[in-house]
Amino acid sequence: MKAHRYTLGWLVAALAAATLSTPAAAQVPVSFGTSWDGPQTLQTIVDNRYGAGRITITNDYLGANIGEPDPWFWVDQQFSALMIREVAGNANHNVLGWYIEGDLPPVIDGVDDGVVFDGPAGQGAMTVISFDHPNRKFGFYLNPNGPNSVENAPDPELFFTNRLYNDIGPDGSGALHAPTNGDVQALIFDISAWTQPNTWLVCFEDLDSGAVPSACCSGTDNDFNDLVFEVTAFGATPVEMVTFGSLKARYR
């Protein structure tokens, strides 16, 4: 089976970070809020699926520790995606898509991009996407509420897994909280140790996370449980044969 690989330098940094229960200073800080969805939190979702105590959502996302790749992307000839949960008022309209990474922010126009799950897709939906040649560098986007708009994200604004493609602050006029160079709209976790090699959990916030999290229901709650799916594909950069999930599991 395929095994994800990392450069030796990144591996050493990950080994050091994996011994810590909480990052001393997050490389990519995330402003988490209190979910408006009651008990259906992202922590509950991951505990129920992968086992309690294996993933701490506030500490274990890629980018939480110094030395982890930021921004994140995937490189492969294909990927499979499995919908885990959609906990959002806009669930019937949210559209998840893929795009090919380049030197500039992507233009979503049907060329080098496509839909993974449309609004009606629900828990258990699965998609396999194949590219026209190997080693395509790609990521995912969320069209929040589809052709409609959400607060601070009027159509056609999109949210990207590459946070550097997202606007800065709730309306693009400047950051209200860290990070200051691109809003985090998706958390990504290496779940290879509890599923299969090269498998990642992607967790989108479908409101503009650049706002300061607030009480229901204005602005954003930054709970990142709005669209949660697994993707199986190679992550970034070759060399040492070891998954980040299995690495962290050794030091828990």
Tab-separated table of C-alpha atoms in Angstrom:
chain	number	residue	atom	x	y	z
A	1	MET	CA	0.000	0.000	0.000
A	2	LYS	CA	1.082	3.615	-0.430
A	3	ALA	CA	2.783	5.284	2.530
A	4	HIS	CA	3.020	9.023	3.060
A	5	ARG	CA	6.583	10.381	3.143
A	6	TYR	CA	8.175	13.454	4.664
A	7	THR	CA	11.561	15.137	4.377
A	8	LEU	CA	14.011	14.301	7.170
A	9	GLY	CA	14.055	17.871	8.449
A	10	TRP	CA	10.287	17.968	8.722
A	11	LEU	CA	10.321	14.552	10.409
A	12	VAL	CA	12.734	15.744	13.113
A	13	ALA	CA	10.541	18.768	13.801
A	14	ALA	CA	7.451	16.570	13.952
A	15	LEU	CA	9.146	14.176	16.389
A	16	ALA	CA	9.882	17.047	18.728
A	17	ALA	CA	6.389	18.489	18.384
A	18	ALA	CA	4.731	15.108	18.923
A	19	THR	CA	6.150	14.902	22.444
A	20	LEU	CA	4.214	18.023	23.465
A	21	SER	CA	0.607	17.834	24.612
A	22	THR	CA	0.018	21.477	23.606
A	23	PRO	CA	2.001	23.578	21.114
A	24	ALA	CA	4.064	26.159	22.984
A	25	ALA	CA	3.385	28.642	20.183
A	26	ALA	CA	1.239	27.523	17.275
A	27	GLN	CA	2.783	28.078	13.875
A	28	VAL	CA	-0.726	28.761	12.538
A	29	PRO	CA	-2.936	29.892	15.430
A	30	VAL	CA	-6.661	29.227	15.055
A	31	SER	CA	-9.363	31.291	16.732
A	32	PHE	CA	-11.826	28.641	17.938
A	33	GLY	CA	-15.290	29.564	19.156
A	34	THR	CA	-18.146	27.855	20.982
A	35	SER	CA	-20.224	25.843	18.515
A	36	TRP	CA	-23.752	26.982	17.806
A	37	ASP	CA	-24.627	23.326	17.139
A	38	GLY	CA	-24.796	22.177	20.763
A	39	PRO	CA	-23.336	18.712	21.329
A	40	GLN	CA	-22.454	18.106	17.647
A	41	THR	CA	-18.966	19.577	18.038
A	42	LEU	CA	-15.988	18.658	15.883
A	43	GLN	CA	-14.297	17.091	18.921
A	44	THR	CA	-17.329	14.850	19.432
A	45	ILE	CA	-17.344	13.874	15.758
A	46	VAL	CA	-13.672	12.846	15.742
A	47	ASP	CA	-13.937	11.071	19.113
A	48	ASN	CA	-16.882	9.018	17.896
A	49	ARG	CA	-15.185	8.054	14.659
A	50	TYR	CA	-11.528	7.531	15.624
A	51	GLY	CA	-11.655	7.002	19.389
A	52	ALA	CA	-11.559	9.375	22.350
A	53	GLY	CA	-8.142	10.818	23.160
A	54	ARG	CA	-6.571	10.208	19.761
A	55	ILE	CA	-7.136	13.622	18.216
A	56	THR	CA	-7.359	16.939	20.030
A	57	ILE	CA	-8.777	19.365	17.518
A	58	THR	CA	-7.193	22.447	19.066
A	59	ASN	CA	-3.665	20.946	19.068
A	60	ASP	CA	-3.390	18.333	16.315
A	61	TYR	CA	-4.374	20.088	13.091
A	62	LEU	CA	-1.601	20.420	10.505
A	63	GLY	CA	0.129	23.736	11.122
A	64	ALA	CA	-0.400	23.716	14.869
A	65	ASN	CA	3.257	22.865	15.476
A	66	ILE	CA	6.380	24.648	14.312
A	67	GLY	CA	7.847	22.978	11.224
A	68	GLU	CA	4.642	21.491	9.832
A	69	PRO	CA	3.896	22.327	6.177
A	70	ASP	CA	1.903	25.541	5.753
A	71	PRO	CA	-0.022	25.967	3.589
A	72	TRP	CA	-1.055	22.349	3.129
A	73	PHE	CA	-1.777	20.652	-0.203
A	74	TRP	CA	-1.906	17.178	-1.773
A	75	VAL	CA	0.092	15.725	-4.686
A	76	ASP	CA	-1.278	12.676	-6.506
A	77	GLN	CA	-2.901	11.400	-9.683
A	78	GLN	CA	-6.221	10.813	-7.961
A	79	PHE	CA	-8.044	11.018	-4.656
A	80	SER	CA	-11.086	9.512	-2.995
A	81	ALA	CA	-13.332	11.523	-0.705
A	82	LEU	CA	-15.834	10.251	1.873
A	83	MET	CA	-18.370	12.575	3.507
A	84	ILE	CA	-18.322	12.104	7.302
A	85	ARG	CA	-20.666	14.768	8.633
A	86	GLU	CA	-22.294	18.021	7.606
A	87	VAL	CA	-23.475	20.050	10.580
A	88	ALA	CA	-24.567	23.377	9.135
A	89	GLY	CA	-27.648	25.417	8.482
A	90	ASN	CA	-26.418	25.722	4.897
A	91	ALA	CA	-25.764	21.984	4.480
A	92	ASN	CA	-28.230	21.590	1.608
A	93	HIS	CA	-26.476	24.329	-0.385
A	94	ASN	CA	-22.784	24.074	0.542
A	95	VAL	CA	-20.688	22.859	-2.411
A	96	LEU	CA	-17.304	21.198	-1.951
A	97	GLY	CA	-14.883	21.245	-4.866
A	98	TRP	CA	-11.277	20.529	-5.827
A	99	TYR	CA	-8.802	22.776	-7.609
A	100	ILE	CA	-5.296	22.475	-9.022
A	101	GLU	CA	-2.742	24.506	-7.065
A	102	GLY	CA	-0.605	26.941	-9.017
A	103	ASP	CA	1.433	30.064	-8.435
A	104	LEU	CA	-1.655	32.262	-8.199
A	105	PRO	CA	-4.998	31.888	-6.414
A	106	PRO	CA	-7.193	29.581	-8.484
A	107	VAL	CA	-9.994	30.767	-10.713
A	108	ILE	CA	-12.908	28.353	-10.328
A	109	ASP	CA	-14.254	28.214	-13.854
A	110	GLY	CA	-14.509	24.509	-14.713
A	111	VAL	CA	-10.893	24.318	-15.923
A	112	ASP	CA	-8.535	22.520	-13.518
A	113	ASP	CA	-11.275	22.332	-10.902
A	114	GLY	CA	-14.512	20.458	-10.264
A	115	VAL	CA	-17.201	19.504	-7.773
A	116	VAL	CA	-16.627	16.786	-5.174
A	117	PHE	CA	-19.929	16.993	-3.257
A	118	ASP	CA	-22.895	19.188	-4.095
A	119	GLY	CA	-25.471	20.464	-1.632
A	120	PRO	CA	-27.751	17.395	-1.497
A	121	ALA	CA	-24.809	15.018	-0.814
A	122	GLY	CA	-24.921	13.672	2.728
A	123	GLN	CA	-23.145	11.454	5.204
A	124	GLY	CA	-21.593	8.390	3.532
A	125	ALA	CA	-21.396	9.948	0.055
A	126	MET	CA	-18.181	8.971	-1.737
A	127	THR	CA	-16.379	10.334	-4.793
A	128	VAL	CA	-13.228	9.307	-6.676
A	129	ILE	CA	-11.508	11.931	-8.829
A	130	SER	CA	-8.685	11.075	-11.277
A	131	PHE	CA	-6.411	13.642	-12.925
A	132	ASP	CA	-5.014	13.587	-16.446
A	133	HIS	CA	-1.421	13.015	-15.307
A	134	PRO	CA	0.442	12.126	-12.085
A	135	ASN	CA	1.752	14.474	-9.405
A	136	ARG	CA	-1.017	17.019	-9.642
A	137	LYS	CA	-0.809	19.490	-6.775
A	138	PHE	CA	-4.329	20.153	-5.519
A	139	GLY	CA	-6.525	21.390	-2.715
A	140	PHE	CA	-10.198	21.851	-1.897
A	141	TYR	CA	-12.610	24.758	-1.843
A	142	LEU	CA	-15.983	25.319	-0.218
A	143	ASN	CA	-18.660	27.432	-1.843
A	144	PRO	CA	-20.593	28.462	1.287
A	145	ASN	CA	-24.343	28.263	0.741
A	146	GLY	CA	-23.793	27.584	-2.961
A	147	PRO	CA	-25.171	30.329	-5.224
A	148	ASN	CA	-26.523	32.207	-2.210
A	149	SER	CA	-24.501	34.296	0.224
A	150	VAL	CA	-23.475	34.020	3.861
A	151	GLU	CA	-22.511	36.812	6.220
A	152	ASN	CA	-19.127	38.310	5.271
A	153	ALA	CA	-18.876	35.976	2.252
A	154	PRO	CA	-21.073	37.216	-0.597
A	155	ASP	CA	-21.273	34.993	-3.661
A	156	PRO	CA	-18.945	34.202	-5.476
A	157	GLU	CA	-16.463	34.244	-2.528
A	158	LEU	CA	-14.989	30.798	-1.824
A	159	PHE	CA	-13.071	29.275	1.080
A	160	PHE	CA	-9.880	27.309	0.339
A	161	THR	CA	-7.850	24.679	2.198
A	162	ASN	CA	-4.819	26.799	1.258
A	163	ARG	CA	-5.443	29.596	3.746
A	164	LEU	CA	-3.239	32.036	1.789
A	165	TYR	CA	-5.980	32.122	-0.860
A	166	ASN	CA	-8.583	33.246	1.690
A	167	ASP	CA	-9.259	36.908	2.397
A	168	ILE	CA	-7.890	38.572	5.527
A	169	GLY	CA	-10.526	39.394	8.118
A	170	PRO	CA	-14.298	39.125	7.803
A	171	ASP	CA	-14.548	41.383	4.759
A	172	GLY	CA	-10.989	41.317	3.448
A	173	SER	CA	-10.106	44.671	4.994
A	174	GLY	CA	-7.692	43.339	7.616
A	175	ALA	CA	-7.236	40.644	10.227
A	176	LEU	CA	-9.124	40.839	13.522
A	177	HIS	CA	-7.178	37.907	14.971
A	178	ALA	CA	-4.228	35.680	14.090
A	179	PRO	CA	-3.104	34.488	11.632
A	180	THR	CA	-2.812	37.816	9.887
A	181	ASN	CA	-1.880	36.615	6.392
A	182	GLY	CA	-4.865	34.441	5.449
A	183	ASP	CA	-7.913	33.147	7.309
A	184	VAL	CA	-8.001	29.480	8.312
A	185	GLN	CA	-11.202	28.080	6.821
A	186	ALA	CA	-10.319	24.371	7.029
A	187	LEU	CA	-8.545	22.240	9.614
A	188	ILE	CA	-6.677	19.190	8.313
A	189	PHE	CA	-5.702	16.163	10.415
A	190	ASP	CA	-3.568	13.149	9.495
A	191	ILE	CA	-5.779	10.175	10.442
A	192	SER	CA	-3.665	7.512	8.717
A	193	ALA	CA	-2.921	5.733	12.000
A	194	TRP	CA	-6.624	4.983	12.547
A	195	THR	CA	-7.851	4.496	8.972
A	196	GLN	CA	-5.477	3.703	6.088
A	197	PRO	CA	-2.218	5.224	4.814
A	198	ASN	CA	-2.379	8.715	3.304
A	199	THR	CA	-5.787	9.570	4.727
A	200	TRP	CA	-6.680	13.020	6.002
A	201	LEU	CA	-9.671	14.563	7.736
A	202	VAL	CA	-10.669	17.954	6.314
A	203	CYS	CA	-12.980	20.095	8.443
A	204	PHE	CA	-14.440	23.281	6.949
A	205	GLU	CA	-15.969	26.291	8.644
A	206	ASP	CA	-18.708	27.554	6.312
A	207	LEU	CA	-18.837	31.085	7.736
A	208	ASP	CA	-16.017	33.599	7.329
A	209	SER	CA	-13.584	32.642	10.103
A	210	GLY	CA	-11.929	36.055	9.963
A	211	ALA	CA	-14.668	37.439	12.185
A	212	VAL	CA	-14.309	37.254	15.959
A	213	PRO	CA	-16.253	34.161	17.144
A	214	SER	CA	-19.472	35.183	18.834
A	215	ALA	CA	-22.617	33.861	20.491
A	216	CYS	CA	-25.340	32.534	18.225
A	217	CYS	CA	-26.009	33.506	15.576
A	218	SER	CA	-24.159	36.439	14.055
A	219	GLY	CA	-20.680	36.454	12.549
A	220	THR	CA	-19.136	33.021	13.055
A	221	ASP	CA	-18.733	30.312	15.673
A	222	ASN	CA	-15.494	28.914	14.187
A	223	ASP	CA	-16.367	25.351	15.164
A	224	PHE	CA	-15.104	23.777	11.884
A	225	ASN	CA	-17.755	21.047	11.918
A	226	ASP	CA	-19.839	22.376	9.036
A	227	LEU	CA	-18.489	20.032	6.355
A	228	VAL	CA	-16.216	17.182	7.442
A	229	PHE	CA	-14.798	14.634	4.998
A	230	GLU	CA	-11.944	12.152	4.608
A	231	VAL	CA	-9.612	12.281	1.633
A	232	THR	CA	-7.149	9.570	0.625
A	233	ALA	CA	-4.179	10.842	-1.410
A	234	PHE	CA	-0.489	11.652	-1.013
A	235	GLY	CA	0.234	14.752	1.031
A	236	ALA	CA	3.157	17.128	0.454
A	237	THR	CA	6.835	16.116	-0.019
A	238	PRO	CA	8.805	12.847	-0.350
A	239	VAL	CA	11.567	10.991	1.468
A	240	GLU	CA	11.210	9.175	4.827
A	241	MET	CA	8.489	6.484	4.840
A	242	VAL	CA	6.348	7.407	7.858
A	243	THR	CA	2.856	8.798	8.365
A	244	PHE	CA	2.412	11.789	10.620
A	245	GLY	CA	-0.543	10.065	12.303
A	246	SER	CA	1.472	6.976	13.169
A	247	LEU	CA	4.366	9.174	14.322
A	248	LYS	CA	2.160	11.067	16.759
A	249	ALA	CA	0.544	7.838	17.938
A	250	ARG	CA	3.959	6.538	19.063
A	251	TYR	CA	4.424	9.466	21.423
A	252	ARG	CA	0.988	9.668	23.038
